[in-house]
Amino acid sequence: SAVISQKPSRDICQRGTSLTIQCQVDSQVTMMFWYRQQPGQSLTLIATANQGSEATYESGFVIDKFPISRPNLTFSTLTVSNMSPEDSSIYLCSVPRGRGPNEQFFGPGTRLTVL
Amino acid sequence: DQQVKQNSPSLSVQEGRISILNCDYTNSMFDYFLWYKKYPAEGPTFLISISSIKDKNEDGRFTVFLNKSAKHLSLHIVPSQPGDSAVYFCAASGGDKIIFGKGTRLHILP
């Protein structure tokens, strides 16, 4: 299994500012995923971060709003830029379990509140 | 348009009884289905999955049933235990796409 940590665990931010969320995995993985869960909603995939290449964004998500870094095989960051209250969500990173399709290990999440 | 629907936001079940959580999907291209369990302040944990070539998969107290013609799957937990109280997410995947439902909060009553 993979152990994933995220920092910060929660934050309260002002509108217009940016927050960078860190995701650390205890083993080397090729793919890392970033999800968002808005209040009362399902988990939605933001992007897939591959080491050594640009992140692949899902429909409705753009790099200018959610820039992602993947400097090595155990670490990634997601920045939520120019935040608005609609960005208040739980942000989660995950990595493949290495078994069935889309079976993943998830981090504990970062709870973001934008005022 | 929700492609994966969990129509029951919450469910209460007596300890020792069977818990049945339901999930419906709309896209026939989905070929792999998963259930995740989530405790407060933790990330989701993979629970069980099923391929579209099967109609049942069992792992201990957990069984997932798939009815492709009805585009419906269900998770059975028998017997239900207090530690099963959590939010359960159904997910469907096909190709590179994975879609999660909104979750069902399961309360196991003593």
mmCIF file with all atom_site columns, C-alpha atoms in Angstrom:
data_model
loop_
_atom_site.group_PDB
_atom_site.id
_atom_site.type_symbol
_atom_site.label_atom_id
_atom_site.label_alt_id
_atom_site.label_comp_id
_atom_site.label_asym_id
_atom_site.label_entity_id
_atom_site.label_seq_id
_atom_site.pdbx_PDB_ins_code
_atom_site.Cartn_x
_atom_site.Cartn_y
_atom_site.Cartn_z
_atom_site.occupancy
_atom_site.B_iso_or_equiv
_atom_site.pdbx_formal_charge
_atom_site.auth_seq_id
_atom_site.auth_comp_id
_atom_site.auth_asym_id
_atom_site.auth_atom_id
_atom_site.pdbx_PDB_model_num
ATOM 1   C CA . SER A 1 1   ? 0.000   0.000   0.000   1.00 0.00 ? 1   SER A CA 1
ATOM 2   C CA . ALA A 1 2   ? 1.029   3.636   -0.368  1.00 0.00 ? 2   ALA A CA 1
ATOM 3   C CA . VAL A 1 3   ? 1.035   6.211   2.409   1.00 0.00 ? 3   VAL A CA 1
ATOM 4   C CA . ILE A 1 4   ? 0.103   9.674   1.210   1.00 0.00 ? 4   ILE A CA 1
ATOM 5   C CA . SER A 1 5   ? 0.342   12.894  3.171   1.00 0.00 ? 5   SER A CA 1
ATOM 6   C CA . GLN A 1 6   ? -0.989  16.304  2.265   1.00 0.00 ? 6   GLN A CA 1
ATOM 7   C CA . LYS A 1 7   ? -0.168  19.761  3.537   1.00 0.00 ? 7   LYS A CA 1
ATOM 8   C CA . PRO A 1 8   ? -1.926  21.788  4.739   1.00 0.00 ? 8   PRO A CA 1
ATOM 9   C CA . SER A 1 9   ? -4.748  19.689  6.134   1.00 0.00 ? 9   SER A CA 1
ATOM 10  C CA . ARG A 1 10  ? -6.984  22.744  6.101   1.00 0.00 ? 10  ARG A CA 1
ATOM 11  C CA . ASP A 1 11  ? -6.800  26.445  5.454   1.00 0.00 ? 11  ASP A CA 1
ATOM 12  C CA . ILE A 1 12  ? -8.972  29.525  5.377   1.00 0.00 ? 12  ILE A CA 1
ATOM 13  C CA . CYS A 1 13  ? -8.002  31.980  2.665   1.00 0.00 ? 13  CYS A CA 1
ATOM 14  C CA . GLN A 1 14  ? -9.089  35.356  1.401   1.00 0.00 ? 14  GLN A CA 1
ATOM 15  C CA . ARG A 1 15  ? -10.638 35.888  -1.994  1.00 0.00 ? 15  ARG A CA 1
ATOM 16  C CA . GLY A 1 16  ? -8.086  36.665  -4.701  1.00 0.00 ? 16  GLY A CA 1
ATOM 17  C CA . THR A 1 17  ? -5.177  34.891  -3.049  1.00 0.00 ? 17  THR A CA 1
ATOM 18  C CA . SER A 1 18  ? -3.555  31.580  -4.029  1.00 0.00 ? 18  SER A CA 1
ATOM 19  C CA . LEU A 1 19  ? -2.842  28.425  -2.056  1.00 0.00 ? 19  LEU A CA 1
ATOM 20  C CA . THR A 1 20  ? -0.395  25.655  -2.873  1.00 0.00 ? 20  THR A CA 1
ATOM 21  C CA . ILE A 1 21  ? -1.232  22.173  -1.639  1.00 0.00 ? 21  ILE A CA 1
ATOM 22  C CA . GLN A 1 22  ? 1.517   19.593  -1.286  1.00 0.00 ? 22  GLN A CA 1
ATOM 23  C CA . CYS A 1 23  ? 1.188   15.839  -1.766  1.00 0.00 ? 23  CYS A CA 1
ATOM 24  C CA . GLN A 1 24  ? 3.909   13.442  -0.655  1.00 0.00 ? 24  GLN A CA 1
ATOM 25  C CA . VAL A 1 25  ? 3.905   9.688   -1.343  1.00 0.00 ? 25  VAL A CA 1
ATOM 26  C CA . ASP A 1 26  ? 6.106   7.161   0.446   1.00 0.00 ? 26  ASP A CA 1
ATOM 27  C CA . SER A 1 27  ? 6.953   5.316   -2.770  1.00 0.00 ? 27  SER A CA 1
ATOM 28  C CA . GLN A 1 28  ? 7.792   6.254   -6.345  1.00 0.00 ? 28  GLN A CA 1
ATOM 29  C CA . VAL A 1 29  ? 4.782   6.447   -8.645  1.00 0.00 ? 29  VAL A CA 1
ATOM 30  C CA . THR A 1 30  ? 4.470   7.487   -12.254 1.00 0.00 ? 30  THR A CA 1
ATOM 31  C CA . MET A 1 31  ? 1.001   8.959   -12.054 1.00 0.00 ? 31  MET A CA 1
ATOM 32  C CA . MET A 1 32  ? -0.558  11.171  -9.409  1.00 0.00 ? 32  MET A CA 1
ATOM 33  C CA . PHE A 1 33  ? -4.082  12.515  -9.521  1.00 0.00 ? 33  PHE A CA 1
ATOM 34  C CA . TRP A 1 34  ? -5.690  15.612  -8.094  1.00 0.00 ? 34  TRP A CA 1
ATOM 35  C CA . TYR A 1 35  ? -9.391  15.655  -7.177  1.00 0.00 ? 35  TYR A CA 1
ATOM 36  C CA . ARG A 1 36  ? -11.824 18.217  -5.861  1.00 0.00 ? 36  ARG A CA 1
ATOM 37  C CA . GLN A 1 37  ? -14.902 17.538  -3.751  1.00 0.00 ? 37  GLN A CA 1
ATOM 38  C CA . GLN A 1 38  ? -17.167 20.543  -3.462  1.00 0.00 ? 38  GLN A CA 1
ATOM 39  C CA . PRO A 1 39  ? -19.666 20.562  -0.578  1.00 0.00 ? 39  PRO A CA 1
ATOM 40  C CA . GLY A 1 40  ? -22.367 17.939  -1.124  1.00 0.00 ? 40  GLY A CA 1
ATOM 41  C CA . GLN A 1 41  ? -20.861 16.894  -4.434  1.00 0.00 ? 41  GLN A CA 1
ATOM 42  C CA . SER A 1 42  ? -18.929 13.938  -5.776  1.00 0.00 ? 42  SER A CA 1
ATOM 43  C CA . LEU A 1 43  ? -15.196 13.684  -6.225  1.00 0.00 ? 43  LEU A CA 1
ATOM 44  C CA . THR A 1 44  ? -14.186 15.262  -9.519  1.00 0.00 ? 44  THR A CA 1
ATOM 45  C CA . LEU A 1 45  ? -10.858 14.649  -11.207 1.00 0.00 ? 45  LEU A CA 1
ATOM 46  C CA . ILE A 1 46  ? -8.985  17.907  -11.827 1.00 0.00 ? 46  ILE A CA 1
ATOM 47  C CA . ALA A 1 47  ? -5.864  16.608  -13.536 1.00 0.00 ? 47  ALA A CA 1
ATOM 48  C CA . THR A 1 48  ? -3.346  13.812  -13.863 1.00 0.00 ? 48  THR A CA 1
ATOM 49  C CA . ALA A 1 49  ? 0.250   14.691  -13.033 1.00 0.00 ? 49  ALA A CA 1
ATOM 50  C CA . ASN A 1 50  ? 2.985   12.635  -14.681 1.00 0.00 ? 50  ASN A CA 1
ATOM 51  C CA . GLN A 1 51  ? 6.603   13.171  -13.723 1.00 0.00 ? 51  GLN A CA 1
ATOM 52  C CA . GLY A 1 52  ? 8.565   14.847  -16.477 1.00 0.00 ? 52  GLY A CA 1
ATOM 53  C CA . SER A 1 53  ? 5.615   16.014  -18.519 1.00 0.00 ? 53  SER A CA 1
ATOM 54  C CA . GLU A 1 54  ? 2.831   18.558  -18.409 1.00 0.00 ? 54  GLU A CA 1
ATOM 55  C CA . ALA A 1 55  ? -0.211  17.678  -16.362 1.00 0.00 ? 55  ALA A CA 1
ATOM 56  C CA . THR A 1 56  ? -3.312  16.549  -18.230 1.00 0.00 ? 56  THR A CA 1
ATOM 57  C CA . TYR A 1 57  ? -6.400  18.536  -17.239 1.00 0.00 ? 57  TYR A CA 1
ATOM 58  C CA . GLU A 1 58  ? -9.977  17.352  -17.320 1.00 0.00 ? 58  GLU A CA 1
ATOM 59  C CA . SER A 1 59  ? -12.718 19.292  -19.036 1.00 0.00 ? 59  SER A CA 1
ATOM 60  C CA . GLY A 1 60  ? -13.616 22.392  -17.056 1.00 0.00 ? 60  GLY A CA 1
ATOM 61  C CA . PHE A 1 61  ? -10.212 22.741  -15.397 1.00 0.00 ? 61  PHE A CA 1
ATOM 62  C CA . VAL A 1 62  ? -7.372  24.885  -16.745 1.00 0.00 ? 62  VAL A CA 1
ATOM 63  C CA . ILE A 1 63  ? -3.706  25.224  -15.974 1.00 0.00 ? 63  ILE A CA 1
ATOM 64  C CA . ASP A 1 64  ? -3.915  28.950  -15.215 1.00 0.00 ? 64  ASP A CA 1
ATOM 65  C CA . LYS A 1 65  ? -6.368  28.281  -12.396 1.00 0.00 ? 65  LYS A CA 1
ATOM 66  C CA . PHE A 1 66  ? -4.859  25.021  -11.122 1.00 0.00 ? 66  PHE A CA 1
ATOM 67  C CA . PRO A 1 67  ? -1.149  24.904  -11.954 1.00 0.00 ? 67  PRO A CA 1
ATOM 68  C CA . ILE A 1 68  ? 0.459   21.611  -11.006 1.00 0.00 ? 68  ILE A CA 1
ATOM 69  C CA . SER A 1 69  ? 4.084   20.715  -10.417 1.00 0.00 ? 69  SER A CA 1
ATOM 70  C CA . ARG A 1 70  ? 5.566   17.222  -10.413 1.00 0.00 ? 70  ARG A CA 1
ATOM 71  C CA . PRO A 1 71  ? 9.277   17.600  -9.703  1.00 0.00 ? 71  PRO A CA 1
ATOM 72  C CA . ASN A 1 72  ? 9.910   13.941  -8.871  1.00 0.00 ? 72  ASN A CA 1
ATOM 73  C CA . LEU A 1 73  ? 8.232   10.549  -8.500  1.00 0.00 ? 73  LEU A CA 1
ATOM 74  C CA . THR A 1 74  ? 7.120   11.049  -4.891  1.00 0.00 ? 74  THR A CA 1
ATOM 75  C CA . PHE A 1 75  ? 5.870   14.640  -4.781  1.00 0.00 ? 75  PHE A CA 1
ATOM 76  C CA . SER A 1 76  ? 3.380   16.962  -6.436  1.00 0.00 ? 76  SER A CA 1
ATOM 77  C CA . THR A 1 77  ? 1.785   20.323  -5.751  1.00 0.00 ? 77  THR A CA 1
ATOM 78  C CA . LEU A 1 78  ? -1.530  21.796  -6.796  1.00 0.00 ? 78  LEU A CA 1
ATOM 79  C CA . THR A 1 79  ? -2.029  25.560  -6.645  1.00 0.00 ? 79  THR A CA 1
ATOM 80  C CA . VAL A 1 80  ? -5.494  27.051  -6.467  1.00 0.00 ? 80  VAL A CA 1
ATOM 81  C CA . SER A 1 81  ? -5.033  30.497  -7.991  1.00 0.00 ? 81  SER A CA 1
ATOM 82  C CA . ASN A 1 82  ? -7.003  33.710  -7.588  1.00 0.00 ? 82  ASN A CA 1
ATOM 83  C CA . MET A 1 83  ? -9.424  31.998  -5.261  1.00 0.00 ? 83  MET A CA 1
ATOM 84  C CA . SER A 1 84  ? -13.128 32.719  -4.945  1.00 0.00 ? 84  SER A CA 1
ATOM 85  C CA . PRO A 1 85  ? -15.664 31.260  -2.489  1.00 0.00 ? 85  PRO A CA 1
ATOM 86  C CA . GLU A 1 86  ? -16.636 28.716  -5.191  1.00 0.00 ? 86  GLU A CA 1
ATOM 87  C CA . ASP A 1 87  ? -13.192 27.153  -4.742  1.00 0.00 ? 87  ASP A CA 1
ATOM 88  C CA . SER A 1 88  ? -14.091 26.120  -1.206  1.00 0.00 ? 88  SER A CA 1
ATOM 89  C CA . SER A 1 89  ? -13.698 22.347  -1.396  1.00 0.00 ? 89  SER A CA 1
ATOM 90  C CA . ILE A 1 90  ? -11.739 19.381  -0.217  1.00 0.00 ? 90  ILE A CA 1
ATOM 91  C CA . TYR A 1 91  ? -8.761  18.779  -2.492  1.00 0.00 ? 91  TYR A CA 1
ATOM 92  C CA . LEU A 1 92  ? -7.335  15.265  -2.604  1.00 0.00 ? 92  LEU A CA 1
ATOM 93  C CA . CYS A 1 93  ? -4.377  13.668  -4.278  1.00 0.00 ? 93  CYS A CA 1
ATOM 94  C CA . SER A 1 94  ? -4.246  9.994   -5.147  1.00 0.00 ? 94  SER A CA 1
ATOM 95  C CA . VAL A 1 95  ? -2.015  7.385   -6.753  1.00 0.00 ? 95  VAL A CA 1
ATOM 96  C CA . PRO A 1 96  ? -2.834  4.092   -8.493  1.00 0.00 ? 96  PRO A CA 1
ATOM 97  C CA . ARG A 1 97  ? -3.039  0.934   -6.379  1.00 0.00 ? 97  ARG A CA 1
ATOM 98  C CA . GLY A 1 98  ? -1.397  -0.941  -9.199  1.00 0.00 ? 98  GLY A CA 1
ATOM 99  C CA . ARG A 1 99  ? -4.225  -3.439  -9.525  1.00 0.00 ? 99  ARG A CA 1
ATOM 100 C CA . GLY A 1 100 ? -7.553  -2.860  -11.219 1.00 0.00 ? 100 GLY A CA 1
ATOM 101 C CA . PRO A 1 101 ? -8.349  0.169   -13.346 1.00 0.00 ? 101 PRO A CA 1
ATOM 102 C CA . ASN A 1 102 ? -8.819  3.328   -11.284 1.00 0.00 ? 102 ASN A CA 1
ATOM 103 C CA . GLU A 1 103 ? -8.232  1.588   -7.982  1.00 0.00 ? 103 GLU A CA 1
ATOM 104 C CA . GLN A 1 104 ? -6.428  4.306   -6.068  1.00 0.00 ? 104 GLN A CA 1
ATOM 105 C CA . PHE A 1 105 ? -4.917  5.241   -2.739  1.00 0.00 ? 105 PHE A CA 1
ATOM 106 C CA . PHE A 1 106 ? -6.077  8.667   -1.603  1.00 0.00 ? 106 PHE A CA 1
ATOM 107 C CA . GLY A 1 107 ? -4.436  11.215  0.620   1.00 0.00 ? 107 GLY A CA 1
ATOM 108 C CA . PRO A 1 108 ? -6.317  12.624  3.624   1.00 0.00 ? 108 PRO A CA 1
ATOM 109 C CA . GLY A 1 109 ? -7.361  15.741  1.751   1.00 0.00 ? 109 GLY A CA 1
ATOM 110 C CA . THR A 1 110 ? -6.982  19.497  2.211   1.00 0.00 ? 110 THR A CA 1
ATOM 111 C CA . ARG A 1 111 ? -10.080 21.335  3.333   1.00 0.00 ? 111 ARG A CA 1
ATOM 112 C CA . LEU A 1 112 ? -10.062 24.808  1.819   1.00 0.00 ? 112 LEU A CA 1
ATOM 113 C CA . THR A 1 113 ? -12.421 27.597  2.795   1.00 0.00 ? 113 THR A CA 1
ATOM 114 C CA . VAL A 1 114 ? -12.350 30.822  0.802   1.00 0.00 ? 114 VAL A CA 1
ATOM 115 C CA . LEU A 1 115 ? -13.915 33.883  2.391   1.00 0.00 ? 115 LEU A CA 1
ATOM 116 C CA . ASP B 2 1   ? -25.932 15.459  -15.934 1.00 0.00 ? 1   ASP B CA 1
ATOM 117 C CA . GLN B 2 2   ? -24.935 12.920  -13.309 1.00 0.00 ? 2   GLN B CA 1
ATOM 118 C CA . GLN B 2 3   ? -23.544 9.790   -14.900 1.00 0.00 ? 3   GLN B CA 1
ATOM 119 C CA . VAL B 2 4   ? -23.279 7.989   -11.570 1.00 0.00 ? 4   VAL B CA 1
ATOM 120 C CA . LYS B 2 5   ? -26.127 8.394   -9.107  1.00 0.00 ? 5   LYS B CA 1
ATOM 121 C CA . GLN B 2 6   ? -26.438 7.369   -5.515  1.00 0.00 ? 6   GLN B CA 1
ATOM 122 C CA . ASN B 2 7   ? -30.016 8.297   -4.791  1.00 0.00 ? 7   ASN B CA 1
ATOM 123 C CA . SER B 2 8   ? -29.933 7.707   -1.049  1.00 0.00 ? 8   SER B CA 1
ATOM 124 C CA . PRO B 2 9   ? -27.921 10.416  0.736   1.00 0.00 ? 9   PRO B CA 1
ATOM 125 C CA . SER B 2 10  ? -28.096 8.434   3.962   1.00 0.00 ? 10  SER B CA 1
ATOM 126 C CA . LEU B 2 11  ? -29.034 5.032   5.301   1.00 0.00 ? 11  LEU B CA 1
ATOM 127 C CA . SER B 2 12  ? -29.460 3.699   8.842   1.00 0.00 ? 12  SER B CA 1
ATOM 128 C CA . VAL B 2 13  ? -29.109 -0.015  9.572   1.00 0.00 ? 13  VAL B CA 1
ATOM 129 C CA . GLN B 2 14  ? -29.196 -2.000  12.780  1.00 0.00 ? 14  GLN B CA 1
ATOM 130 C CA . GLU B 2 15  ? -25.925 -3.612  13.811  1.00 0.00 ? 15  GLU B CA 1
ATOM 131 C CA . GLY B 2 16  ? -25.815 -7.223  12.638  1.00 0.00 ? 16  GLY B CA 1
ATOM 132 C CA . ARG B 2 17  ? -28.292 -6.676  9.815   1.00 0.00 ? 17  ARG B CA 1
ATOM 133 C CA . ILE B 2 18  ? -27.568 -6.347  6.109   1.00 0.00 ? 18  ILE B CA 1
ATOM 134 C CA . SER B 2 19  ? -26.689 -2.936  4.639   1.00 0.00 ? 19  SER B CA 1
ATOM 135 C CA . ILE B 2 20  ? -27.527 -2.445  0.964   1.00 0.00 ? 20  ILE B CA 1
ATOM 136 C CA . LEU B 2 21  ? -26.172 0.594   -0.842  1.00 0.00 ? 21  LEU B CA 1
ATOM 137 C CA . ASN B 2 22  ? -27.344 1.281   -4.364  1.00 0.00 ? 22  ASN B CA 1
ATOM 138 C CA . CYS B 2 23  ? -25.812 2.994   -7.369  1.00 0.00 ? 23  CYS B CA 1
ATOM 139 C CA . ASP B 2 24  ? -27.091 3.678   -10.889 1.00 0.00 ? 24  ASP B CA 1
ATOM 140 C CA . TYR B 2 25  ? -25.104 4.718   -13.941 1.00 0.00 ? 25  TYR B CA 1
ATOM 141 C CA . THR B 2 26  ? -26.061 5.965   -17.365 1.00 0.00 ? 26  THR B CA 1
ATOM 142 C CA . ASN B 2 27  ? -23.048 5.403   -19.613 1.00 0.00 ? 27  ASN B CA 1
ATOM 143 C CA . SER B 2 28  ? -22.853 1.975   -21.280 1.00 0.00 ? 28  SER B CA 1
ATOM 144 C CA . MET B 2 29  ? -19.133 2.514   -21.890 1.00 0.00 ? 29  MET B CA 1
ATOM 145 C CA . PHE B 2 30  ? -18.319 2.045   -18.214 1.00 0.00 ? 30  PHE B CA 1
ATOM 146 C CA . ASP B 2 31  ? -16.682 -1.349  -17.753 1.00 0.00 ? 31  ASP B CA 1
ATOM 147 C CA . TYR B 2 32  ? -15.293 -1.283  -14.229 1.00 0.00 ? 32  TYR B CA 1
ATOM 148 C CA . PHE B 2 33  ? -17.057 -0.308  -11.049 1.00 0.00 ? 33  PHE B CA 1
ATOM 149 C CA . LEU B 2 34  ? -15.665 0.500   -7.636  1.00 0.00 ? 34  LEU B CA 1
ATOM 150 C CA . TRP B 2 35  ? -16.776 1.253   -4.110  1.00 0.00 ? 35  TRP B CA 1
ATOM 151 C CA . TYR B 2 36  ? -14.807 3.499   -1.797  1.00 0.00 ? 36  TYR B CA 1
ATOM 152 C CA . LYS B 2 37  ? -15.363 4.108   1.900   1.00 0.00 ? 37  LYS B CA 1
ATOM 153 C CA . LYS B 2 38  ? -14.598 7.406   3.587   1.00 0.00 ? 38  LYS B CA 1
ATOM 154 C CA . TYR B 2 39  ? -14.306 8.300   7.263   1.00 0.00 ? 39  TYR B CA 1
ATOM 155 C CA . PRO B 2 40  ? -14.392 11.948  8.382   1.00 0.00 ? 40  PRO B CA 1
ATOM 156 C CA . ALA B 2 41  ? -11.117 13.835  7.903   1.00 0.00 ? 41  ALA B CA 1
ATOM 157 C CA . GLU B 2 42  ? -9.652  10.949  5.908   1.00 0.00 ? 42  GLU B CA 1
ATOM 158 C CA . GLY B 2 43  ? -9.340  10.237  2.216   1.00 0.00 ? 43  GLY B CA 1
ATOM 159 C CA . PRO B 2 44  ? -11.491 7.591   0.530   1.00 0.00 ? 44  PRO B CA 1
ATOM 160 C CA . THR B 2 45  ? -10.308 3.998   0.896   1.00 0.00 ? 45  THR B CA 1
ATOM 161 C CA . PHE B 2 46  ? -10.792 1.447   -1.859  1.00 0.00 ? 46  PHE B CA 1
ATOM 162 C CA . LEU B 2 47  ? -13.232 -1.235  -0.740  1.00 0.00 ? 47  LEU B CA 1
ATOM 163 C CA . ILE B 2 48  ? -14.221 -3.540  -3.588  1.00 0.00 ? 48  ILE B CA 1
ATOM 164 C CA . SER B 2 49  ? -14.585 -3.537  -7.343  1.00 0.00 ? 49  SER B CA 1
ATOM 165 C CA . ILE B 2 50  ? -16.240 -5.464  -10.146 1.00 0.00 ? 50  ILE B CA 1
ATOM 166 C CA . SER B 2 51  ? -15.584 -5.819  -13.837 1.00 0.00 ? 51  SER B CA 1
ATOM 167 C CA . SER B 2 52  ? -18.432 -5.633  -16.303 1.00 0.00 ? 52  SER B CA 1
ATOM 168 C CA . ILE B 2 53  ? -17.797 -9.244  -17.306 1.00 0.00 ? 53  ILE B CA 1
ATOM 169 C CA . LYS B 2 54  ? -18.965 -10.367 -13.863 1.00 0.00 ? 54  LYS B CA 1
ATOM 170 C CA . ASP B 2 55  ? -22.217 -9.952  -12.000 1.00 0.00 ? 55  ASP B CA 1
ATOM 171 C CA . LYS B 2 56  ? -20.938 -10.562 -8.495  1.00 0.00 ? 56  LYS B CA 1
ATOM 172 C CA . ASN B 2 57  ? -17.753 -10.093 -6.521  1.00 0.00 ? 57  ASN B CA 1
ATOM 173 C CA . GLU B 2 58  ? -17.342 -11.022 -2.882  1.00 0.00 ? 58  GLU B CA 1
ATOM 174 C CA . ASP B 2 59  ? -14.712 -10.068 -0.329  1.00 0.00 ? 59  ASP B CA 1
ATOM 175 C CA . GLY B 2 60  ? -15.452 -11.117 3.208   1.00 0.00 ? 60  GLY B CA 1
ATOM 176 C CA . ARG B 2 61  ? -18.501 -9.261  4.488   1.00 0.00 ? 61  ARG B CA 1
ATOM 177 C CA . PHE B 2 62  ? -18.691 -7.155  1.320   1.00 0.00 ? 62  PHE B CA 1
ATOM 178 C CA . THR B 2 63  ? -20.382 -8.229  -1.903  1.00 0.00 ? 63  THR B CA 1
ATOM 179 C CA . VAL B 2 64  ? -20.942 -6.105  -4.981  1.00 0.00 ? 64  VAL B CA 1
ATOM 180 C CA . PHE B 2 65  ? -23.633 -7.043  -7.469  1.00 0.00 ? 65  PHE B CA 1
ATOM 181 C CA . LEU B 2 66  ? -23.779 -5.689  -11.013 1.00 0.00 ? 66  LEU B CA 1
ATOM 182 C CA . ASN B 2 67  ? -26.872 -5.667  -13.214 1.00 0.00 ? 67  ASN B CA 1
ATOM 183 C CA . LYS B 2 68  ? -25.674 -4.396  -16.584 1.00 0.00 ? 68  LYS B CA 1
ATOM 184 C CA . SER B 2 69  ? -29.069 -4.427  -18.256 1.00 0.00 ? 69  SER B CA 1
ATOM 185 C CA . ALA B 2 70  ? -30.441 -2.170  -15.531 1.00 0.00 ? 70  ALA B CA 1
ATOM 186 C CA . LYS B 2 71  ? -27.178 -0.187  -15.249 1.00 0.00 ? 71  LYS B CA 1
ATOM 187 C CA . HIS B 2 72  ? -27.312 -0.757  -11.518 1.00 0.00 ? 72  HIS B CA 1
ATOM 188 C CA . LEU B 2 73  ? -24.908 -1.965  -8.906  1.00 0.00 ? 73  LEU B CA 1
ATOM 189 C CA . SER B 2 74  ? -25.259 -2.534  -5.212  1.00 0.00 ? 74  SER B CA 1
ATOM 190 C CA . LEU B 2 75  ? -22.973 -3.094  -2.260  1.00 0.00 ? 75  LEU B CA 1
ATOM 191 C CA . HIS B 2 76  ? -24.094 -5.547  0.415   1.00 0.00 ? 76  HIS B CA 1
ATOM 192 C CA . ILE B 2 77  ? -22.479 -5.560  3.846   1.00 0.00 ? 77  ILE B CA 1
ATOM 193 C CA . VAL B 2 78  ? -23.317 -8.557  6.011   1.00 0.00 ? 78  VAL B CA 1
ATOM 194 C CA . PRO B 2 79  ? -23.326 -8.419  8.956   1.00 0.00 ? 79  PRO B CA 1
ATOM 195 C CA . SER B 2 80  ? -23.117 -4.671  9.475   1.00 0.00 ? 80  SER B CA 1
ATOM 196 C CA . GLN B 2 81  ? -20.716 -3.541  12.183  1.00 0.00 ? 81  GLN B CA 1
ATOM 197 C CA . PRO B 2 82  ? -20.270 -0.188  13.970  1.00 0.00 ? 82  PRO B CA 1
ATOM 198 C CA . GLY B 2 83  ? -17.009 0.427   12.096  1.00 0.00 ? 83  GLY B CA 1
ATOM 199 C CA . ASP B 2 84  ? -18.942 0.358   8.840   1.00 0.00 ? 84  ASP B CA 1
ATOM 200 C CA . SER B 2 85  ? -20.436 3.760   9.650   1.00 0.00 ? 85  SER B CA 1
ATOM 201 C CA . ALA B 2 86  ? -18.928 5.955   6.930   1.00 0.00 ? 86  ALA B CA 1
ATOM 202 C CA . VAL B 2 87  ? -19.680 7.568   3.586   1.00 0.00 ? 87  VAL B CA 1
ATOM 203 C CA . TYR B 2 88  ? -19.634 5.129   0.668   1.00 0.00 ? 88  TYR B CA 1
ATOM 204 C CA . PHE B 2 89  ? -18.839 6.320   -2.833  1.00 0.00 ? 89  PHE B CA 1
ATOM 205 C CA . CYS B 2 90  ? -19.730 4.386   -5.932  1.00 0.00 ? 90  CYS B CA 1
ATOM 206 C CA . ALA B 2 91  ? -17.512 4.991   -8.974  1.00 0.00 ? 91  ALA B CA 1
ATOM 207 C CA . ALA B 2 92  ? -17.639 3.874   -12.587 1.00 0.00 ? 92  ALA B CA 1
ATOM 208 C CA . SER B 2 93  ? -14.747 3.858   -15.006 1.00 0.00 ? 93  SER B CA 1
ATOM 209 C CA . GLY B 2 94  ? -14.211 3.328   -18.709 1.00 0.00 ? 94  GLY B CA 1
ATOM 210 C CA . GLY B 2 95  ? -11.007 4.037   -20.597 1.00 0.00 ? 95  GLY B CA 1
ATOM 211 C CA . ASP B 2 96  ? -9.279  6.902   -18.817 1.00 0.00 ? 96  ASP B CA 1
ATOM 212 C CA . LYS B 2 97  ? -12.442 8.261   -17.283 1.00 0.00 ? 97  LYS B CA 1
ATOM 213 C CA . ILE B 2 98  ? -13.673 7.710   -13.737 1.00 0.00 ? 98  ILE B CA 1
ATOM 214 C CA . ILE B 2 99  ? -16.891 9.200   -12.410 1.00 0.00 ? 99  ILE B CA 1
ATOM 215 C CA . PHE B 2 100 ? -17.859 9.174   -8.742  1.00 0.00 ? 100 PHE B CA 1
ATOM 216 C CA . GLY B 2 101 ? -21.296 9.351   -7.203  1.00 0.00 ? 101 GLY B CA 1
ATOM 217 C CA . LYS B 2 102 ? -22.109 11.829  -4.437  1.00 0.00 ? 102 LYS B CA 1
ATOM 218 C CA . GLY B 2 103 ? -21.943 9.205   -1.737  1.00 0.00 ? 103 GLY B CA 1
ATOM 219 C CA . THR B 2 104 ? -24.273 7.562   0.763   1.00 0.00 ? 104 THR B CA 1
ATOM 220 C CA . ARG B 2 105 ? -23.742 8.076   4.486   1.00 0.00 ? 105 ARG B CA 1
ATOM 221 C CA . LEU B 2 106 ? -24.254 4.789   6.309   1.00 0.00 ? 106 LEU B CA 1
ATOM 222 C CA . HIS B 2 107 ? -25.148 4.826   10.019  1.00 0.00 ? 107 HIS B CA 1
ATOM 223 C CA . ILE B 2 108 ? -24.920 1.535   11.879  1.00 0.00 ? 108 ILE B CA 1
ATOM 224 C CA . LEU B 2 109 ? -27.220 1.653   14.881  1.00 0.00 ? 109 LEU B CA 1
ATOM 225 C CA . PRO B 2 110 ? -26.362 -0.230  18.083  1.00 0.00 ? 110 PRO B CA 1
#
